[in-house]
Short mmCIF file of C-alpha atoms in Angstrom, two decimals:
data_model
loop_
_atom_site.label_atom_id
_atom_site.label_comp_id
_atom_site.label_asym_id
_atom_site.label_seq_id
_atom_site.Cartn_x
_atom_site.Cartn_y
_atom_site.Cartn_z
CA UNK A 1 -0.07 -0.08 0.06
CA UNK A 2 1.36 3.57 -0.89
CA UNK A 3 1.24 6.14 1.68
CA UNK A 4 -2.12 7.78 0.77
CA UNK A 5 -3.66 4.47 1.26
CA UNK A 6 -2.09 4.06 4.37
CA UNK A 7 -2.97 7.33 5.64
CA UNK A 8 -6.54 6.81 4.62
CA UNK A 9 -6.76 3.48 6.44
CA UNK A 10 -5.35 5.16 9.59
CA UNK A 11 -7.92 7.82 9.28
CA UNK A 12 -10.31 4.73 9.39
CA UNK A 13 -8.74 3.69 12.46
CA UNK A 14 -6.49 1.05 11.03
CA UNK A 15 -3.78 0.81 13.85
CA UNK A 16 -1.44 -1.74 11.51
CA UNK A 17 -1.56 1.02 8.61
CA UNK A 18 -0.72 3.70 11.13
CA UNK A 19 2.26 1.58 12.48
CA UNK A 20 3.49 0.89 9.12
CA UNK A 21 3.48 4.64 8.25
CA UNK A 22 5.62 5.01 11.59
CA UNK A 23 8.01 2.49 10.78
CA UNK A 24 8.28 3.88 7.03
CA UNK A 25 8.86 7.43 7.93
CA UNK A 26 10.21 7.78 11.61
CA UNK A 27 13.99 8.14 10.35
CA UNK A 28 12.91 10.83 7.64
CA UNK A 29 11.07 12.77 10.42
CA UNK A 30 13.98 12.25 12.71
CA UNK A 31 16.30 13.35 9.99
CA UNK A 32 14.47 16.65 9.23
CA UNK A 33 13.91 17.19 12.87
CA UNK A 34 17.82 16.68 13.54
CA UNK A 35 18.67 19.09 10.72
CA UNK A 36 16.44 21.81 11.81
CA UNK A 37 17.71 21.43 15.73
CA UNK A 38 21.01 19.96 15.29
CA UNK A 39 20.40 18.03 18.68
CA UNK A 40 19.77 14.24 18.53
CA UNK A 41 17.87 14.13 21.56
CA UNK A 42 15.60 16.94 20.91
CA UNK A 43 15.11 15.61 17.08
CA UNK A 44 14.07 12.07 18.95
CA UNK A 45 11.67 14.30 21.29
CA UNK A 46 10.34 15.87 18.17
CA UNK A 47 10.07 12.93 16.33
CA UNK A 48 7.84 11.14 18.75
CA UNK A 49 5.69 14.33 19.02
CA UNK A 50 5.25 14.60 15.48
CA UNK A 51 3.82 11.13 15.65
CA UNK A 52 1.54 11.72 18.23
CA UNK A 53 0.06 14.59 16.72
CA UNK A 54 -0.14 12.65 13.36
CA UNK A 55 -2.15 9.92 15.16
CA UNK A 56 -5.07 12.44 15.90
CA UNK A 57 -4.67 14.41 12.50
CA UNK A 58 -3.73 11.71 9.99
CA UNK A 59 -7.29 12.43 8.67
CA UNK A 60 -6.27 15.99 7.50
CA UNK A 61 -4.11 14.57 4.65
CA UNK A 62 -6.12 15.32 1.51
CA UNK A 63 -4.18 13.03 -0.74
CA UNK A 64 -2.93 16.04 -2.83
CA UNK A 65 0.71 16.33 -2.83
CA UNK A 66 3.13 13.73 -1.38
CA UNK A 67 2.69 12.53 2.10
CA UNK A 68 6.32 12.85 2.92
CA UNK A 69 6.12 16.46 1.75
CA UNK A 70 3.34 16.74 4.39
CA UNK A 71 5.22 15.10 7.09
CA UNK A 72 8.21 17.47 6.25
CA UNK A 73 6.12 20.79 7.01
CA UNK A 74 4.62 19.30 10.18
CA UNK A 75 8.11 18.29 11.27
CA UNK A 76 9.62 21.54 10.67
CA UNK A 77 7.00 23.54 12.27
CA UNK A 78 7.35 21.18 15.29
CA UNK A 79 11.02 21.64 15.55
CA UNK A 80 10.64 25.29 15.10
CA UNK A 81 8.25 25.44 17.78
CA UNK A 82 10.12 23.72 20.06
CA UNK A 83 12.97 25.76 19.55
CA UNK A 84 10.93 28.73 20.13
CA UNK A 85 9.57 27.52 23.46
CA UNK A 86 10.08 30.03 26.32
CA UNK A 87 11.16 27.72 29.01
CA UNK A 88 13.33 26.02 26.95
CA UNK A 89 17.22 25.68 28.49
CA UNK A 90 18.85 29.08 27.94
CA UNK A 91 22.25 27.28 27.51
CA UNK A 92 22.76 26.54 23.55
CA UNK A 93 23.28 22.79 22.92
CA UNK A 94 26.15 22.29 20.97
CA UNK A 95 25.32 20.71 17.32
CA UNK A 96 26.32 17.11 17.66
CA UNK A 97 30.15 16.46 16.69
CA UNK A 98 30.50 15.22 13.22
CA UNK A 99 32.56 12.17 12.77
CA UNK A 100 36.25 12.32 12.89
CA UNK A 101 36.12 15.27 14.99
CA UNK A 102 38.28 15.24 18.35
CA UNK A 103 36.57 13.64 21.17
CA UNK A 104 34.57 11.35 19.17
CA UNK A 105 35.56 8.09 17.73
CA UNK A 106 34.56 8.03 14.15
CA UNK A 107 32.28 5.21 13.11
CA UNK A 108 33.55 3.46 10.05
CA UNK A 109 30.52 3.29 8.29
CA UNK A 110 29.80 7.00 8.75
CA UNK A 111 33.54 7.84 8.04
CA UNK A 112 32.94 5.82 4.63
CA UNK A 113 29.93 7.73 3.75
CA UNK A 114 31.19 11.13 4.45
CA UNK A 115 33.38 12.87 2.23
CA UNK A 116 35.72 15.88 3.53
CA UNK A 117 33.38 17.88 1.18
CA UNK A 118 30.30 16.88 2.64
CA UNK A 119 31.53 17.53 5.93
CA UNK A 120 32.60 20.84 5.01
CA UNK A 121 29.27 21.87 3.61
CA UNK A 122 27.13 20.33 6.55
CA UNK A 123 29.36 22.72 8.82
CA UNK A 124 28.24 25.34 6.75
CA UNK A 125 24.76 24.77 6.56
CA UNK A 126 24.86 24.37 10.54
CA UNK A 127 26.02 27.84 10.65
CA UNK A 128 22.63 28.91 9.20
CA UNK A 129 19.57 29.67 11.73
CA UNK A 130 17.20 27.12 12.18
CA UNK A 131 14.52 28.94 10.03
CA UNK A 132 17.28 29.00 7.12
CA UNK A 133 17.63 25.28 7.30
CA UNK A 134 13.76 24.77 7.46
CA UNK A 135 13.37 26.81 4.77
CA UNK A 136 16.20 25.04 2.93
CA UNK A 137 14.61 21.35 3.89
CA UNK A 138 11.10 22.49 2.75
CA UNK A 139 12.60 23.45 -0.85
CA UNK A 140 14.71 20.44 -1.11
CA UNK A 141 12.03 17.78 -0.27
CA UNK A 142 9.08 19.67 -1.75
CA UNK A 143 10.82 21.27 -4.75
CA UNK A 144 8.46 24.54 -3.89
CA UNK A 145 9.24 28.14 -4.00
CA UNK A 146 9.28 30.86 -1.62
CA UNK A 147 5.69 31.58 -1.69
CA UNK A 148 4.49 28.37 -0.76
CA UNK A 149 7.20 27.71 1.77
CA UNK A 150 6.13 31.11 3.40
CA UNK A 151 2.56 29.44 3.72
CA UNK A 152 3.44 26.29 5.01
CA UNK A 153 5.63 27.95 7.80
CA UNK A 154 3.28 30.93 8.37
CA UNK A 155 5.81 33.53 7.53
CA UNK A 156 5.77 36.26 5.21
CA UNK A 157 6.94 35.53 1.54
CA UNK A 158 9.26 38.18 1.60
CA UNK A 159 10.63 36.93 4.95
CA UNK A 160 11.38 33.61 3.40
CA UNK A 161 12.95 35.17 0.30
CA UNK A 162 15.18 37.02 2.23
CA UNK A 163 16.08 34.37 4.41
CA UNK A 164 16.66 31.83 1.17
CA UNK A 165 18.74 34.58 -0.41
CA UNK A 166 21.14 34.75 2.36
CA UNK A 167 21.37 31.48 3.02
CA UNK A 168 22.20 30.45 -0.64
CA UNK A 169 24.81 33.48 -1.10
CA UNK A 170 26.57 32.38 2.25
CA UNK A 171 26.66 28.89 1.29
CA UNK A 172 27.87 29.52 -2.13
CA UNK A 173 30.74 31.48 -0.32
CA UNK A 174 31.70 28.60 1.61
CA UNK A 175 31.22 26.01 -0.69
CA UNK A 176 33.27 27.60 -3.43
CA UNK A 177 35.87 29.14 -1.49
CA UNK A 178 38.46 26.08 -1.54
CA UNK A 179 38.10 25.84 -5.18
CA UNK A 180 38.66 29.44 -5.83
CA UNK A 181 41.44 29.32 -3.46
CA UNK A 182 43.24 26.59 -5.81
CA UNK A 183 42.37 28.61 -8.94
CA UNK A 184 44.64 31.34 -7.43
CA UNK B 1 27.81 40.56 -13.69
CA UNK B 2 25.27 43.08 -12.18
CA UNK B 3 23.61 42.56 -8.81
CA UNK B 4 20.09 42.49 -10.40
CA UNK B 5 21.62 39.72 -12.77
CA UNK B 6 22.69 37.96 -9.76
CA UNK B 7 19.63 38.55 -7.76
CA UNK B 8 17.28 37.13 -10.78
CA UNK B 9 19.69 34.19 -10.85
CA UNK B 10 19.11 33.30 -7.35
CA UNK B 11 15.41 33.82 -7.91
CA UNK B 12 15.84 31.45 -10.98
CA UNK B 13 17.44 28.80 -8.88
CA UNK B 14 14.97 29.26 -5.92
CA UNK B 15 11.89 28.90 -8.28
CA UNK B 16 10.94 32.36 -7.34
CA UNK B 17 10.30 33.59 -10.63
CA UNK B 18 6.88 33.54 -13.03
CA UNK B 19 7.21 31.56 -16.28
CA UNK B 20 7.76 34.91 -18.31
CA UNK B 21 10.68 35.82 -16.10
CA UNK B 22 12.20 32.44 -16.46
CA UNK B 23 12.09 32.59 -20.03
CA UNK B 24 13.90 35.92 -20.17
CA UNK B 25 16.49 34.63 -17.89
CA UNK B 26 17.06 31.68 -20.08
CA UNK B 27 17.43 33.63 -23.04
CA UNK B 28 20.03 35.74 -21.61
CA UNK B 29 21.94 32.80 -20.21
CA UNK B 30 21.94 31.62 -23.83
CA UNK B 31 24.09 34.63 -24.66
CA UNK B 32 26.11 35.50 -21.52
CA UNK B 33 28.66 33.06 -20.63
CA UNK B 34 29.50 34.81 -17.30
CA UNK B 35 25.89 34.35 -16.34
CA UNK B 36 26.02 30.75 -17.28
CA UNK B 37 29.21 30.25 -15.01
CA UNK B 38 27.40 32.14 -11.93
CA UNK B 39 24.35 29.95 -12.63
CA UNK B 40 26.62 26.84 -12.46
CA UNK B 41 27.96 27.90 -9.02
CA UNK B 42 24.51 28.35 -7.79
CA UNK B 43 23.15 25.21 -9.27
CA UNK B 44 26.30 23.52 -7.20
CA UNK B 45 25.44 25.06 -4.35
CA UNK B 46 21.87 24.01 -4.56
CA UNK B 47 22.90 20.36 -5.17
CA UNK B 48 25.01 20.33 -2.32
CA UNK B 49 22.45 21.46 -0.09
CA UNK B 50 19.83 18.73 -1.52
CA UNK B 51 22.54 15.95 -0.57
CA UNK B 52 22.66 17.22 2.88
CA UNK B 53 18.86 17.61 2.90
CA UNK B 54 18.25 13.98 1.91
CA UNK B 55 21.35 12.31 3.85
CA UNK B 56 20.16 10.73 6.87
CA UNK B 57 21.35 12.48 10.13
CA UNK B 58 23.43 11.43 12.86
CA UNK B 59 21.98 9.23 15.27
CA UNK B 60 19.03 7.84 13.06
CA UNK B 61 19.40 4.52 14.54
CA UNK B 62 18.01 5.58 17.68
CA UNK B 63 14.92 5.88 16.30
CA UNK B 64 14.31 2.28 16.77
CA UNK B 65 13.58 3.06 20.37
CA UNK B 66 10.36 5.09 19.41
CA UNK B 67 7.12 3.50 19.59
CA UNK B 68 4.21 3.54 17.37
CA UNK B 69 1.45 5.67 19.12
CA UNK B 70 -2.15 4.59 19.29
CA UNK B 71 -4.72 5.81 17.05
CA UNK B 72 -7.87 7.23 19.07
CA UNK B 73 -10.39 4.65 20.12
CA UNK B 74 -12.91 3.43 17.42
CA UNK B 75 -15.84 2.98 19.70
CA UNK B 76 -16.43 6.50 19.68
CA UNK B 77 -17.20 6.52 16.08
CA UNK B 78 -19.66 3.76 16.52
CA UNK B 79 -21.22 5.32 19.44
CA UNK B 80 -21.87 8.44 17.38
CA UNK B 81 -23.33 6.13 14.54
CA UNK B 82 -25.87 4.89 16.87
CA UNK B 83 -26.60 8.15 18.51
CA UNK B 84 -27.41 9.44 14.96
CA UNK B 85 -30.04 6.48 14.37
CA UNK B 86 -31.41 7.11 17.94
CA UNK B 87 -31.79 11.01 16.89
CA UNK B 88 -33.12 10.20 13.75
CA UNK B 89 -35.67 7.55 15.39
CA UNK B 90 -36.64 10.25 17.76
CA UNK B 91 -37.25 12.90 15.07
CA UNK B 92 -39.32 10.46 12.97
CA UNK B 93 -41.51 9.71 16.22
CA UNK B 94 -41.81 13.52 16.98
CA UNK B 95 -42.68 14.19 13.53
CA UNK B 96 -45.50 11.36 13.55
CA UNK B 97 -47.02 12.61 16.54
CA UNK B 98 -46.89 16.17 15.60
CA UNK B 99 -48.53 15.00 12.34
CA UNK B 100 -51.16 13.07 14.01
CA UNK B 101 -51.92 15.79 16.66
CA UNK B 102 -52.12 18.42 13.95
CA UNK B 103 -54.94 16.75 12.01
CA UNK B 104 -57.09 17.13 15.14
CA UNK B 105 -58.93 13.82 16.93
CA UNK B 106 -62.42 13.58 15.20
CA UNK B 107 -65.14 11.78 17.39
CA UNK B 108 -65.54 9.26 14.48
CA UNK B 109 -62.70 7.30 13.12
CA UNK B 110 -62.73 5.75 9.95
CA UNK B 111 -60.09 2.90 9.84
CA UNK B 112 -59.39 2.89 6.42
CA UNK B 113 -58.46 6.08 4.41
CA UNK B 114 -60.96 6.87 1.97
CA UNK B 115 -61.53 9.42 -0.64
CA UNK B 116 -64.63 11.11 1.23
CA UNK B 117 -62.78 11.47 4.20
CA UNK B 118 -60.15 13.82 2.55
CA UNK B 119 -57.33 12.42 4.64
CA UNK B 120 -55.62 10.40 1.61
CA UNK B 121 -55.57 14.29 -0.18
CA UNK B 122 -53.68 15.78 3.06
CA UNK B 123 -50.33 16.32 1.75
CA UNK B 124 -48.60 15.61 5.27
CA UNK B 125 -50.14 12.29 5.12
CA UNK B 126 -49.30 9.72 2.24
CA UNK B 127 -50.65 6.60 3.74
CA UNK B 128 -49.65 3.28 2.65
CA UNK B 129 -52.40 0.82 1.92
CA UNK B 130 -53.80 -0.30 5.19
CA UNK B 131 -53.64 -4.08 4.84
CA UNK B 132 -49.98 -4.10 4.00
CA UNK B 133 -49.09 -2.26 7.34
CA UNK B 134 -50.22 -5.12 9.23
CA UNK B 135 -47.66 -7.70 7.64
CA UNK B 136 -44.77 -8.42 9.98
CA UNK B 137 -41.52 -6.88 8.99
CA UNK B 138 -38.87 -9.50 7.79
CA UNK B 139 -35.79 -9.56 10.07
CA UNK B 140 -37.66 -7.55 12.69
CA UNK B 141 -37.17 -8.49 16.49
CA UNK B 142 -40.51 -7.53 17.71
CA UNK B 143 -43.84 -8.41 16.55
CA UNK B 144 -46.07 -5.39 15.14
CA UNK B 145 -49.60 -4.46 16.90
CA UNK B 146 -52.38 -6.44 16.46
CA UNK B 147 -54.74 -6.09 13.07
CA UNK B 148 -57.51 -4.06 14.94
CA UNK B 149 -56.70 -0.72 14.88
CA UNK B 150 -57.14 0.99 18.56
CA UNK B 151 -59.78 3.62 19.03
CA UNK B 152 -58.44 6.82 18.35
CA UNK B 153 -58.90 7.86 22.03
CA UNK B 154 -56.41 5.35 23.04
CA UNK B 155 -53.04 6.48 21.94
CA UNK B 156 -51.10 3.35 20.84
CA UNK B 157 -47.59 3.66 21.57
CA UNK B 158 -44.94 3.39 18.32
CA UNK B 159 -43.18 0.04 17.67
CA UNK B 160 -39.49 0.49 17.17
CA UNK B 161 -37.82 -2.44 15.40
CA UNK B 162 -33.71 -2.34 14.80
CA UNK B 163 -32.80 -4.50 11.68
CA UNK B 164 -29.49 -6.24 11.52
CA UNK B 165 -28.62 -4.03 8.71
CA UNK B 166 -28.69 -1.11 11.06
CA UNK B 167 -31.98 0.61 9.83
CA UNK B 168 -34.96 1.43 12.39
CA UNK B 169 -38.41 0.43 11.69
CA UNK B 170 -40.79 2.83 13.34
CA UNK B 171 -44.83 1.71 13.18
CA UNK B 172 -47.25 4.24 14.59
CA UNK B 173 -51.05 4.62 14.47
CA UNK B 174 -52.15 8.12 13.43
CA UNK B 175 -54.70 9.30 16.14
CA UNK B 176 -57.11 11.13 13.99
CA UNK B 177 -57.59 8.36 11.63
CA UNK B 178 -56.25 5.16 13.28
CA UNK B 179 -54.46 4.67 10.08
CA UNK B 180 -50.89 2.60 10.50
CA UNK B 181 -47.83 4.27 9.36
CA UNK B 182 -44.55 2.53 8.78
CA UNK B 183 -41.14 4.51 8.75
CA UNK B 184 -37.96 3.40 7.78
CA UNK B 185 -35.12 5.35 9.17
CA UNK B 186 -31.73 4.18 7.60
CA UNK B 187 -29.25 6.31 9.53
CA UNK B 188 -29.02 8.62 6.74
CA UNK B 189 -31.91 10.98 7.70
CA UNK B 190 -33.96 9.48 5.01
CA UNK B 191 -37.58 8.81 5.83
CA UNK B 192 -39.08 6.37 3.60
CA UNK B 193 -42.22 4.84 3.82
CA UNK B 194 -42.82 1.44 2.62
CA UNK B 195 -45.70 -1.05 2.32
CA UNK B 196 -43.13 -3.61 0.87
CA UNK B 197 -40.53 -5.84 2.54
CA UNK B 198 -37.47 -3.96 3.48
CA UNK B 199 -34.34 -4.89 1.84
#
C-alpha cells in the first residue's frame, strides 16, 4: 500500500496501517527534525511528538501532494516551535559533533559515507539559523518556491525570500571558497 | 555581472520567478557566458544542499527505540453512529406524533383512508395501504401491533424495531384516523415509507 492508502486506512482507525507509516517514515522525520535542531535528543523528542500529533490528525492529509512532503512541513514546524519555547534551556546545546572530530571515535561506516566536502557543507549549513535550515529543507524535499514555503511555515513570503537568498549566497561563498583558492 | 542579474539568478534557482521571467533569464543565459558560470555555481550549491537534506542524520538508528502511538479509540465512532440513529428515530416519532395531533381528533374514526374523508389528500399524510401495514416486517425482532386498530381515544405507543443492517423501523398509528404508518430510518436521515418488504 502506498502512503496515501495507509493514511486513509489510518484515518479509519487501522492501527496496523498507522504503525506501518510510522516505521516507514520515522527516520525521515528524525532526520528533518535533527537538521533543524542539530541535537539528537531534541530530534527524538520532536519525532515522537510529530507521530503523536499525526495519530490525531492523520485524517487531515488530503491526498494531494506527497505524504512525505506533508510530513516534512509538520516536522519543520514542530521543530521550530520546540526551539521557540520560552522555557527552553538558555544554554545553547552544541551541535552534535560530526564524525572524525576530536573527542569522538569515528564510526567506520559514517566515515566511509562522509567525504571531506560533505563535512564542510554540513558545517556550513549548520551555521545558518534554524529557520533558514527549515526553509532549505522544505525547498529540497518539496521542490516549492518561497511563496509556498511561507504558507507552510506561516511566515511572510518576503521574509522567506530574504532568508533563502542569504542562505544561498552564504553557502555559495563557503562551498566555492576552496576551489577558488585553488584557482588562485 | 550586475547585482540585479545575480538576484534574478538566485530567484531562478529557488523557483521564485514567474514563467515569463524565467524565459527571459534563459534567453540571457544563452548569450552571456559569465551568467552561465554564475548559474553553474548556484546550481552546484543547490545540489550540495539537496544532498545534505536527503542524507540521514547522525543518530538516526536511535529511532528504533521509538514506539508507534496508538490511534484514538474507534468506539467513539460507533457510538456516534448509533446516536445518530437514535436521534433520527426520535425525530421520526416526533414528526409522526406532531402530524397526528395536527390533524385533530375527530369523534368518529374511519379505519381505512377513503376519498370522502379527505385524509388521503392531506399532503402531510401519504398513507400506505392499510392491509400491507399489518404484515410483519422481515428481520424484525418484535411483532407489530395486532390487526385491529385501537380507537383513536387510546394512544398506541409506536413500535421500534432495529434491523440487523442498522435501519430502524417505526410503526405508529395516527390518532386522527387510526391509520397505521410505517417509517424506515436508514441512518442517513432519509425517511421512507414502505409498504413492501424492506431490503
